[in-house]
Coordinates of C-alpha atoms in Angstrom, one line a residue:
X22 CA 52.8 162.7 122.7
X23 CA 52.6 166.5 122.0
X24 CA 56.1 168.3 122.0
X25 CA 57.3 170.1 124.5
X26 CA 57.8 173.6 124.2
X27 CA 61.7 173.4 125.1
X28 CA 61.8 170.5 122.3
X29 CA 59.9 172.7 120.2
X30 CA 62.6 176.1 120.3
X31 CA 65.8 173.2 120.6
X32 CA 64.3 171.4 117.2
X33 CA 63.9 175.1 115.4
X34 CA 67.0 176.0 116.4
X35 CA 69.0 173.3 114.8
X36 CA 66.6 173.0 111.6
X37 CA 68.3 176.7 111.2
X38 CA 72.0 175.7 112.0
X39 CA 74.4 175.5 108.8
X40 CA 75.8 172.2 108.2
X41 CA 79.5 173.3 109.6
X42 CA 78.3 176.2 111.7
X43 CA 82.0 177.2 112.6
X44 CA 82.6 178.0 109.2
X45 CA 80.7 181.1 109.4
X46 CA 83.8 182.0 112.4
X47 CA 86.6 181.4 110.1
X48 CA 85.9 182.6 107.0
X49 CA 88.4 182.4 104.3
X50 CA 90.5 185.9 104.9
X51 CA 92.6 187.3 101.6
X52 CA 95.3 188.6 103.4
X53 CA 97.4 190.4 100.9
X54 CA 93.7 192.2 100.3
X55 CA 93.7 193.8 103.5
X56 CA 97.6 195.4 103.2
X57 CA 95.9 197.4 100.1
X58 CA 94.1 200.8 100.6
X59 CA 91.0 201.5 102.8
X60 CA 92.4 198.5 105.0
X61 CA 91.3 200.4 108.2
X62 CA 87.7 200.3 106.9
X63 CA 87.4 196.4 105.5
X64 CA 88.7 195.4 108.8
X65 CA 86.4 197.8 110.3
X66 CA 83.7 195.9 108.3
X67 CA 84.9 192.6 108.9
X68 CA 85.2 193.0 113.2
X69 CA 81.4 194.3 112.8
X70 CA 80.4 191.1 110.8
X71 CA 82.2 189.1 112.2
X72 CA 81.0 190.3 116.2
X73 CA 77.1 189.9 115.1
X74 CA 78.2 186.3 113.6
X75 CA 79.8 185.3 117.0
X76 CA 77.2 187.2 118.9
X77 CA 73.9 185.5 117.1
X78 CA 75.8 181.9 117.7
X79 CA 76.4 182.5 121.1
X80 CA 72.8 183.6 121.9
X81 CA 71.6 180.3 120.0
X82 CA 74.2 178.3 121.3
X83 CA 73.5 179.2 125.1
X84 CA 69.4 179.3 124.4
X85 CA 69.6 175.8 123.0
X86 CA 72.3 174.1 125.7
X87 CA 70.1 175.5 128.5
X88 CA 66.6 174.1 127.3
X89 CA 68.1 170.8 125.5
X90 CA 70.8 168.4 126.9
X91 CA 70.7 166.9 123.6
X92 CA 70.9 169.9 121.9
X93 CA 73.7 170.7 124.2
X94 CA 75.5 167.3 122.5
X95 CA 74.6 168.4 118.8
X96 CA 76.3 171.3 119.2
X97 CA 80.0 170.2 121.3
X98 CA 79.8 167.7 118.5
X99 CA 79.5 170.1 115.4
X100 CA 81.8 172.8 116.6
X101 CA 84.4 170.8 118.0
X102 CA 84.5 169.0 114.5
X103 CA 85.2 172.1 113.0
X104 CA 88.1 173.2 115.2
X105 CA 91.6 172.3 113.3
X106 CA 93.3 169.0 113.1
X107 CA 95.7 168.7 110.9
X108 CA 98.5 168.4 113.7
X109 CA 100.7 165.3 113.4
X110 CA 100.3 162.5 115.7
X111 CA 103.9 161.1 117.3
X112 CA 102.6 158.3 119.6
X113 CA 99.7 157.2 117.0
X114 CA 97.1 154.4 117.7
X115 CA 97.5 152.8 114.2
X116 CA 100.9 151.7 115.8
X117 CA 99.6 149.2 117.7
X118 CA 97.2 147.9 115.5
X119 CA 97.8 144.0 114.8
X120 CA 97.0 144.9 111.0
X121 CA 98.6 147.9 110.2
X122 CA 100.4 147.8 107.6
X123 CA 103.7 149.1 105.9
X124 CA 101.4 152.2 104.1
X125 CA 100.2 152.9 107.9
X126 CA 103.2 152.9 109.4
X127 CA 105.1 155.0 107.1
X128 CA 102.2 157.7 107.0
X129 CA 102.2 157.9 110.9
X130 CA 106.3 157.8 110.7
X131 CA 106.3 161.1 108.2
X132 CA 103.5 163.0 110.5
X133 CA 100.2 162.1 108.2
X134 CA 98.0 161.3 110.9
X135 CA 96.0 163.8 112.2
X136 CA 94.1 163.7 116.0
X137 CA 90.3 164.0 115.7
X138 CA 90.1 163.3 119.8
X139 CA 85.7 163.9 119.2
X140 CA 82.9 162.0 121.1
X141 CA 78.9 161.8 121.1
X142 CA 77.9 160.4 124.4
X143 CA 74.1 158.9 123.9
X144 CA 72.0 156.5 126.1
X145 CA 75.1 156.3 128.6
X146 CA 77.7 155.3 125.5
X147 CA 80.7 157.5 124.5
X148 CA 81.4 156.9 121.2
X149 CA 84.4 158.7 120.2
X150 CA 86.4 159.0 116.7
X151 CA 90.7 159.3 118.3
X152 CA 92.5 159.4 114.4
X153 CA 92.5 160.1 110.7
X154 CA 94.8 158.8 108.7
X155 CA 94.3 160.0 104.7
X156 CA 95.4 161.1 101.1
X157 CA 94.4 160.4 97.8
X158 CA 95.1 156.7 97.8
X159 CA 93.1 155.7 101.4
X160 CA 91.2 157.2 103.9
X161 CA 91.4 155.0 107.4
X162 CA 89.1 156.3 110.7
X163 CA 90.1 155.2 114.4
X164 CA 87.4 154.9 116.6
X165 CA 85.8 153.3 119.9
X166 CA 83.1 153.1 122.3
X167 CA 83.0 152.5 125.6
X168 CA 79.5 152.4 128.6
X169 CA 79.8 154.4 131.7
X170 CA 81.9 152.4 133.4
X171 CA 84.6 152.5 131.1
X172 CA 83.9 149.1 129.5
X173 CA 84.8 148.8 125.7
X174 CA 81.6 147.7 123.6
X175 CA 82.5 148.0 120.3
X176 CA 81.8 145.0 117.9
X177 CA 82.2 144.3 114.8
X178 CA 78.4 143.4 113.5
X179 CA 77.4 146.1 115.1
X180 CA 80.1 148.3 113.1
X181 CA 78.4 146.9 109.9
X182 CA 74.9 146.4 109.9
X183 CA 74.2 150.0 112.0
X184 CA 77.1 152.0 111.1
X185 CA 77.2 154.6 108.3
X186 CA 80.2 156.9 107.0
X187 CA 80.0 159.7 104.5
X188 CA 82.6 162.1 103.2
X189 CA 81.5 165.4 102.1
X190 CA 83.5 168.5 101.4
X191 CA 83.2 172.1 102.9
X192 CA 79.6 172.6 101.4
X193 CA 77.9 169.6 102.9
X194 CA 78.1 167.8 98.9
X195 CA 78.6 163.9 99.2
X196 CA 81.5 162.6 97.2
X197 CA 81.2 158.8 97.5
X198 CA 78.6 157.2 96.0
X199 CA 76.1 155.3 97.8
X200 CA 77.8 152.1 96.6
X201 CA 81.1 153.3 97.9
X202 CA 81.1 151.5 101.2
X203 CA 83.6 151.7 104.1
X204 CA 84.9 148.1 105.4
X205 CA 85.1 147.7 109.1
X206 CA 88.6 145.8 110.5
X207 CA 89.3 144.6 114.3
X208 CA 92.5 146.1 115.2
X209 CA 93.3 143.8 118.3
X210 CA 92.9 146.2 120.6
X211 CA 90.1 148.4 122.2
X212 CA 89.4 150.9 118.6
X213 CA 88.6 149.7 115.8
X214 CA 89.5 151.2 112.0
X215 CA 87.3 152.0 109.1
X216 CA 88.7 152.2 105.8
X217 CA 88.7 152.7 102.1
X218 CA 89.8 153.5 98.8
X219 CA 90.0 157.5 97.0
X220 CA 91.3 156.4 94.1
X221 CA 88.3 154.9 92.1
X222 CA 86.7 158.6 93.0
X223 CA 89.6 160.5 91.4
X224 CA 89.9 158.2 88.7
X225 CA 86.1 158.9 87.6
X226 CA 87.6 162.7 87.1
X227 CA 86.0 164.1 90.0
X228 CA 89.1 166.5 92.3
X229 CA 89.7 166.1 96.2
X230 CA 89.2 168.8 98.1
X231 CA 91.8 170.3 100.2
X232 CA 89.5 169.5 103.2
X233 CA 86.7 167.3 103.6
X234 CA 84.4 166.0 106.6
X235 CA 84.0 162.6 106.9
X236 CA 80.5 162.0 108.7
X237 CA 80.0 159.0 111.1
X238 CA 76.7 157.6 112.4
X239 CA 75.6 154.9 114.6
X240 CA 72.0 153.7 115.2
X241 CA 73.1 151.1 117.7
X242 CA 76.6 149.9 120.2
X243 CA 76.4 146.8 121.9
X244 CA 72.6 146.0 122.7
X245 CA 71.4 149.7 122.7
X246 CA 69.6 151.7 120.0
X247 CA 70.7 155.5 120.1
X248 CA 71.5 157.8 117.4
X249 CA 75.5 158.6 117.7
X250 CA 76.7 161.3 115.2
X251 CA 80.1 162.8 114.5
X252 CA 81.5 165.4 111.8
X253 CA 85.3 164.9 111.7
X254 CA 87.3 167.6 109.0
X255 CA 90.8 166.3 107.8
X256 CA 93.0 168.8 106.1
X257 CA 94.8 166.8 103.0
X258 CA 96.7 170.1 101.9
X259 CA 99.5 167.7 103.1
X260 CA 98.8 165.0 101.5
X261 CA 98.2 166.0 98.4
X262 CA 101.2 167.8 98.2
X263 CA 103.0 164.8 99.2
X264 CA 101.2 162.6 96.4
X265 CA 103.1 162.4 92.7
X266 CA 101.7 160.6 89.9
X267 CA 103.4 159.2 87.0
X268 CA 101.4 158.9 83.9
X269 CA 102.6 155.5 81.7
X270 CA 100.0 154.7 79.5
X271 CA 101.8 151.4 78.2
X272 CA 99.7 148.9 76.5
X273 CA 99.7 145.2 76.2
X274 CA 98.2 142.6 74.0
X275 CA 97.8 138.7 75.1
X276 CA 97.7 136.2 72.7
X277 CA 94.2 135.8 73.1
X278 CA 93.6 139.3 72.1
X279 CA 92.7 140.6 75.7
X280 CA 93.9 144.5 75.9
X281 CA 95.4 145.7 79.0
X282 CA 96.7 149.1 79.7
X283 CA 99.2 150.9 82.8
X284 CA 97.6 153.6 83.3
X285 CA 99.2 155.6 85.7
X286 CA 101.4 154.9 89.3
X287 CA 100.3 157.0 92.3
X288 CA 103.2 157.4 94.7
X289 CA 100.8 158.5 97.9
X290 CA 102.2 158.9 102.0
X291 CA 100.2 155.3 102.5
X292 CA 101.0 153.3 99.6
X293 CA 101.8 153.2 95.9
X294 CA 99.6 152.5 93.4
X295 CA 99.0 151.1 90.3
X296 CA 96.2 152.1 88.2
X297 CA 95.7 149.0 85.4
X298 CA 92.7 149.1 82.8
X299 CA 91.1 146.2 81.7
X300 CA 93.6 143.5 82.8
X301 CA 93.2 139.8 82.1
X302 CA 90.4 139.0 83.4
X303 CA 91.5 135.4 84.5
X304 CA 94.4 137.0 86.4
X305 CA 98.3 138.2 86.1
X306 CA 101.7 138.1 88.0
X307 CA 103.9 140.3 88.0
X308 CA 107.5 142.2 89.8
X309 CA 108.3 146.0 90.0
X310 CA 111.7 146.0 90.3
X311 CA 114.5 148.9 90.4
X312 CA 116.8 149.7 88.5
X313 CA 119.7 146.9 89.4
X314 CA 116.7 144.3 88.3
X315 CA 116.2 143.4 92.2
X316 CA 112.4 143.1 93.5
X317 CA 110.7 146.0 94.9
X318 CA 107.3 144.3 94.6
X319 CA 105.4 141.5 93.5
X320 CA 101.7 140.3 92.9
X321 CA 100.2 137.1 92.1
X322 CA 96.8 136.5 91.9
X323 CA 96.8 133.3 92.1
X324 CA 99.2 133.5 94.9
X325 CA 100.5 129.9 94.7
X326 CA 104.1 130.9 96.5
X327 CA 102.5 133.0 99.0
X328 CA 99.2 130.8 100.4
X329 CA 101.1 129.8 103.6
X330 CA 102.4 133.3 103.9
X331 CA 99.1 135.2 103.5
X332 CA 98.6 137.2 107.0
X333 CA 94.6 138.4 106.2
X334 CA 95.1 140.6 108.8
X335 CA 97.3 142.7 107.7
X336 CA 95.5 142.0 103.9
X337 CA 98.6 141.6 102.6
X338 CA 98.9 139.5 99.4
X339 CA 102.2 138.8 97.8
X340 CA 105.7 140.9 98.4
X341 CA 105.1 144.4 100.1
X342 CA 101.4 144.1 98.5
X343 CA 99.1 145.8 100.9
X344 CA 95.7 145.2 98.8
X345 CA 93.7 145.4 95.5
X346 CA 90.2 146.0 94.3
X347 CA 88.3 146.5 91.3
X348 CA 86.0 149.4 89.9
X349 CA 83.4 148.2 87.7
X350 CA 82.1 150.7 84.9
X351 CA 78.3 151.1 84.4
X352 CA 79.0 150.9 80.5
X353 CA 79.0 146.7 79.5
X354 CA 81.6 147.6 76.8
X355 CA 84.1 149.0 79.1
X356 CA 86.4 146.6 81.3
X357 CA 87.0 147.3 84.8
X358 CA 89.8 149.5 86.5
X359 CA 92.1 148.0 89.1
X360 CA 94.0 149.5 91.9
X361 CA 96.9 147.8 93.3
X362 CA 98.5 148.9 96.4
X363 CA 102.0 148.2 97.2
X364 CA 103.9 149.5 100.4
X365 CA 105.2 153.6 100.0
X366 CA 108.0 153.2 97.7
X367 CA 110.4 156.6 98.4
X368 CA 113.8 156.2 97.3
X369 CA 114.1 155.0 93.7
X370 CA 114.3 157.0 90.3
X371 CA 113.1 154.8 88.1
X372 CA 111.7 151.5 88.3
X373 CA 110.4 148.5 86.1
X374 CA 107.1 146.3 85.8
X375 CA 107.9 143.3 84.6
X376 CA 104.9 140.6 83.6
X377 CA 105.9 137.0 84.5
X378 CA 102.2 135.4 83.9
X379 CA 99.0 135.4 82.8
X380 CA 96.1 133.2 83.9
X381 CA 93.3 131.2 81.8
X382 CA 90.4 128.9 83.9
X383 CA 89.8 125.9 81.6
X384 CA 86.5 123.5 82.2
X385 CA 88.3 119.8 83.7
X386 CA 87.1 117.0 85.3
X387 CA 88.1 114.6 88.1
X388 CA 86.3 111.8 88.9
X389 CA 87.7 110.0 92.2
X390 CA 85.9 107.2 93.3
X391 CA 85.8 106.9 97.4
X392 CA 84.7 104.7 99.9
X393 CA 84.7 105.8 103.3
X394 CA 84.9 102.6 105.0
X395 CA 88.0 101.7 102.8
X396 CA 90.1 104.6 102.8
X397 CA 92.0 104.0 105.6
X398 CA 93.9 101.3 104.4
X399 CA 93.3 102.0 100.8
X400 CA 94.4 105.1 99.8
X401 CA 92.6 106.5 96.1
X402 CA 94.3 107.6 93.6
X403 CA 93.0 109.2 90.8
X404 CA 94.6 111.5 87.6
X405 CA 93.0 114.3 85.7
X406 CA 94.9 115.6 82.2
X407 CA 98.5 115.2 83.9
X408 CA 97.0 116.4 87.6
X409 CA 98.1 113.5 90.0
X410 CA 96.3 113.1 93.3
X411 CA 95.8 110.7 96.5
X412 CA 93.0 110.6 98.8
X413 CA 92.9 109.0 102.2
X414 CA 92.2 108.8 105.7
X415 CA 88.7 110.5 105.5
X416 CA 87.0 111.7 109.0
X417 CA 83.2 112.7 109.4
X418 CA 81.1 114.2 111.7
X419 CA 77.3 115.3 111.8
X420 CA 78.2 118.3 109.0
X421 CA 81.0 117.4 107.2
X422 CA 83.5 115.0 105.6
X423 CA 87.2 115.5 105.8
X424 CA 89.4 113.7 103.5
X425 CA 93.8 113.7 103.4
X426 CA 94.5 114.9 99.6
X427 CA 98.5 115.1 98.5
X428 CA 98.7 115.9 94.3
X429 CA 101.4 116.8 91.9
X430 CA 99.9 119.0 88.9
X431 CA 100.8 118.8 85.2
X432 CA 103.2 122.0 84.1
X433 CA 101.6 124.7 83.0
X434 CA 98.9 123.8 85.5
X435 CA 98.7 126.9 88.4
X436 CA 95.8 125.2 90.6
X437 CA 92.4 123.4 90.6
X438 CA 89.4 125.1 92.0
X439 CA 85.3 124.5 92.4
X440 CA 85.6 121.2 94.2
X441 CA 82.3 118.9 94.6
X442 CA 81.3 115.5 95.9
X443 CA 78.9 113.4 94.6
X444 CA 77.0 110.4 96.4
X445 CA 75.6 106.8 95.1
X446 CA 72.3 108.6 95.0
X447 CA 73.4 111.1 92.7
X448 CA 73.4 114.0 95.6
X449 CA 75.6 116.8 95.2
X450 CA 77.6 118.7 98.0
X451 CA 79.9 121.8 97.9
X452 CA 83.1 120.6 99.0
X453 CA 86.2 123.0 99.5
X454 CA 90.2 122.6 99.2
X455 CA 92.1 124.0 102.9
X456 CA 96.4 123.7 102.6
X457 CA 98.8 124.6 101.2
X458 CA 99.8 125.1 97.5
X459 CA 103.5 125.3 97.0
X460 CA 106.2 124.3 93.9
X461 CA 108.7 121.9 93.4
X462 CA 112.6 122.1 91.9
X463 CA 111.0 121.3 88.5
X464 CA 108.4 124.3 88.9
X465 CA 105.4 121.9 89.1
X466 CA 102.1 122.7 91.8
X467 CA 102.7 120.8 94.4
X468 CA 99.2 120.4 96.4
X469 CA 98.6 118.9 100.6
X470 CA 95.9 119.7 102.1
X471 CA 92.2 118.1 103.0
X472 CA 89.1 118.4 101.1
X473 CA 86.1 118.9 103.3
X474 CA 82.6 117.6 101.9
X475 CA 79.6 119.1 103.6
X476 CA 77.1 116.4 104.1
X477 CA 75.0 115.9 107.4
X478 CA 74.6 111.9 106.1
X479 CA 77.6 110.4 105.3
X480 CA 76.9 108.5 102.2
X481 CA 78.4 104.8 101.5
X482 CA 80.3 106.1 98.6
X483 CA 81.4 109.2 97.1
X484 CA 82.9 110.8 93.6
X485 CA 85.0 113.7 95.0
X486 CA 86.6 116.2 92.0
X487 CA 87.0 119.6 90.8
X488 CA 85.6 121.3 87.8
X489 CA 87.9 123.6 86.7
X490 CA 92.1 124.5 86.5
X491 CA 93.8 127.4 86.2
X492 CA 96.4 127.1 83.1
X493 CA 99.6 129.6 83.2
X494 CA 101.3 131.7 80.3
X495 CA 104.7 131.9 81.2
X496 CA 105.8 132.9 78.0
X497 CA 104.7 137.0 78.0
X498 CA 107.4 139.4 77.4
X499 CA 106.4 142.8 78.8
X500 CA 108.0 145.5 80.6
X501 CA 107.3 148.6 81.5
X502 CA 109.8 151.5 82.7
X503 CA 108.3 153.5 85.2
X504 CA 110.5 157.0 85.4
X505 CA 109.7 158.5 89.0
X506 CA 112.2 161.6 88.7
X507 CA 112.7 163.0 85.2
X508 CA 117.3 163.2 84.6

């Protein structure tokens, strides 16, 4: 179909449109430059640039919103995403979010959170971005859509397979990687939140801007294709100045030889963090704790006290954990980098890391014979290098198997893992462990739960086990004084 002339001048126009086209408004103006001599003339200068800058924009601005109604969009979408933001936000969505957690609330609580209030309306869909939340550590985007008739149609599949975020700064330069993808979480009520991590950005050496625009695009809400697009700016002046870091550099030796270091601890408005290179690769536990010796913090990551506490959620892991990922170096030599989050920590001087544990996965074997038709009345028992367990009262339907298990495990023993089922035939099937994980007065695993086998046939007998189990190292002495204010 041939283009329309109207198309035609609204397409040139915007091919000629600057990225940030506000920008070219509020230029960045050395004050203390224009108190100096000839000041009468460079403000002179300026007014003239300046009045051909605002009078070419308006021209093409009012050319393009009368031929184009989507032209008319592009434009209330770019130049209201310039205007400024960084105003705090007292009654702040992420308040009522289901998952928001302690970071969250105590960045909206000290005025972090800044109101975007920008929307793109396409194929009768208003999709709007309402909050930012950011500073070094995290970067978190409230948005929503809704149809015409004010019905929300938001989802979260839709969010993930048609939705794309980019953060740039003030020259239109990408500073995520392609690889550095945003994770999509239902908030319980009618926005939803984007969010992830600076920190593996700073820590490759790169700096954060002072202000950056973080770019949202949809393709499709809800059943309709469109093409939704938003430029948000978020001022982390703030922020930044709000953020301390504390360089530690402590290092660690196991007694398998594994090299860990402490890097550094980043004391940000929405969390603190931990920066650790290369730590066991099997796993840790550990407490921060203040100077009195009473817990600030904890992480386990095998979790064994906190399983019937875990509130996914909120992804909260452990005490006042708040979440932790990995970044993975492109060099095969160099171990990974990992970012632990705990909730803002604000009122100490000095605290403490202390390292309780250390994990190691070790190859074992369980061989429990089972007959469904017996169970019932005949509970199996069956014991794997100290690791106790009884299996009974198994159900099935037309996918699955479902079998009681209760177990004590041998000391030094943190869990099992990689359950499978084997049948008279020789079949395999993936089988997995669902309950609880808790210890006893002695210290031992104590394990209650149910093992479900998926098979579509249930078989007339089955060899249920695990192939491996996690062995602790409770006997590590390390700790690490973490001086937040210098005496």
């Amino acid at each position: 179909m041939e283009e329309s002339e109207t198309n035609q001048v609204s397409r040139k126009i915007i091919e000629k449109l600057p990225p940030y086209p506000m920008s070219v408004l509020h230029q960045g103006v050395d004050r203390t430059k224009l108190k100096q001599a000839n000041w009468k003339k460079r403000s002179l200068d300026m007014m003239k640039k300046t009045t051909v800058a605002v009078a070419g924009l308006a021209l093409v601005v009012s050319l393009g919103t009368m031929v184009s109604p989507s032209f008319a969009n592009y434009v209330n979408g770019l130049y209201m995403a310039n205007a400024p933001i960084a105003v705090p936000v007292p009654n702040s969505l992420f308040t009522t979010f289901e998952n928001a957690d302690a970071g969250i609330l105590h960045a909206v609580k000290n005025g972090f959170v800044q109101k975007a209030g920008l929307s793109v309306t396409d194929q009768g869909i208003k999709f709007e971005v309402n909050e930012v939340l950011a500073d070094p550590v995290r970067f978190l985007v409230v948005g929503s859509a809704k149809d015409k008739n004010g019905k929300v149609i938001l989802d979260a599949n839709d969010m993930n397979t048609s939705l794309s975020v980019l953060l740039k700064d003030s020259t239109g330069k990408r500073l995520l990687s392609a690889e550095d993808s945003w994770q999509f979480y239902p908030t319980g009520t009618d926005y939803v939140m984007w969010h992830r991590e600076l920190s593996s950005y700073i820590n490759k050496g790169n700096q954060l801007p002072d202000q950056v625009y973080v770019e949202l695009s949809l393709s499709q809400i809800g059943e309709s294709e469109g093409n939704w697009k938003l430029s948000i700016p978020v001022d982390l002046t703030k922020a930044k100045a709000a953020t301390k870091t504390v360089e530690v550099n402590q290092r660690h030796i196991t007694p398998d030889g594994e090299e860990f270091l402490l890097r550094k601890v980043n004391f940000a408005p929405s969390g603190t963090e931990l920066v650790m290179e290369g730590p066991p690769s099997m796993g840790l536990s550990y407490q921060l704790v203040d100077d009195k010796g009473v817990e600030i913090a904890a992480w386990d990551d095998i979790s064994l006290n906190s399983w019937d506490k875990i509130d996914m959620s909120s992804m909260s892991i452990g005490k006042n954990m708040i979440t932790r990922y990995d970044q993975h170096s492109e060099e095969a030599s160099q171990k990974p980098t990992q970012f632990h989050i705990v909730a803002p920590i604000t009122d100490q001087k000095n605290m403490t890391l202390k390292l309780q544990k250390i994990y190691d996965y070790k190859s074992a074997t369980l061989n429990a014979k089972l007959n469904p038709d017996k169970m019932a009345k005949e509970p199996v028992k069956a014991e794997e290098g100290g690791n106790e367990f009884t299996f009974k009262n198994d159900q099935a339907d037309e996918r699955s198997i479902t079998v009681d298990v209760e177990g004590t495990l041998a000391k030094q023993v943190a869990s099992v893992k990689e359950w499978r089922a084997t049948d008279e035939k020789g079949e395999k099937y993936h089988a997995f462990f669902d309950g609880k994980q808790t210890r006893d007065d002695q210290g031992n695993v104590k394990v209650k739960g149910k093992v479900i086998i998926f098979v579509s046939n249930p078989p007339k007998e089955l060899t249920l086990g695990y192939t491996m189990k996690v062995i602790e190292d409770t006997d590590q002495k390390w700790e690490v004084p973490i001086q937040i204010e210098k005496e």
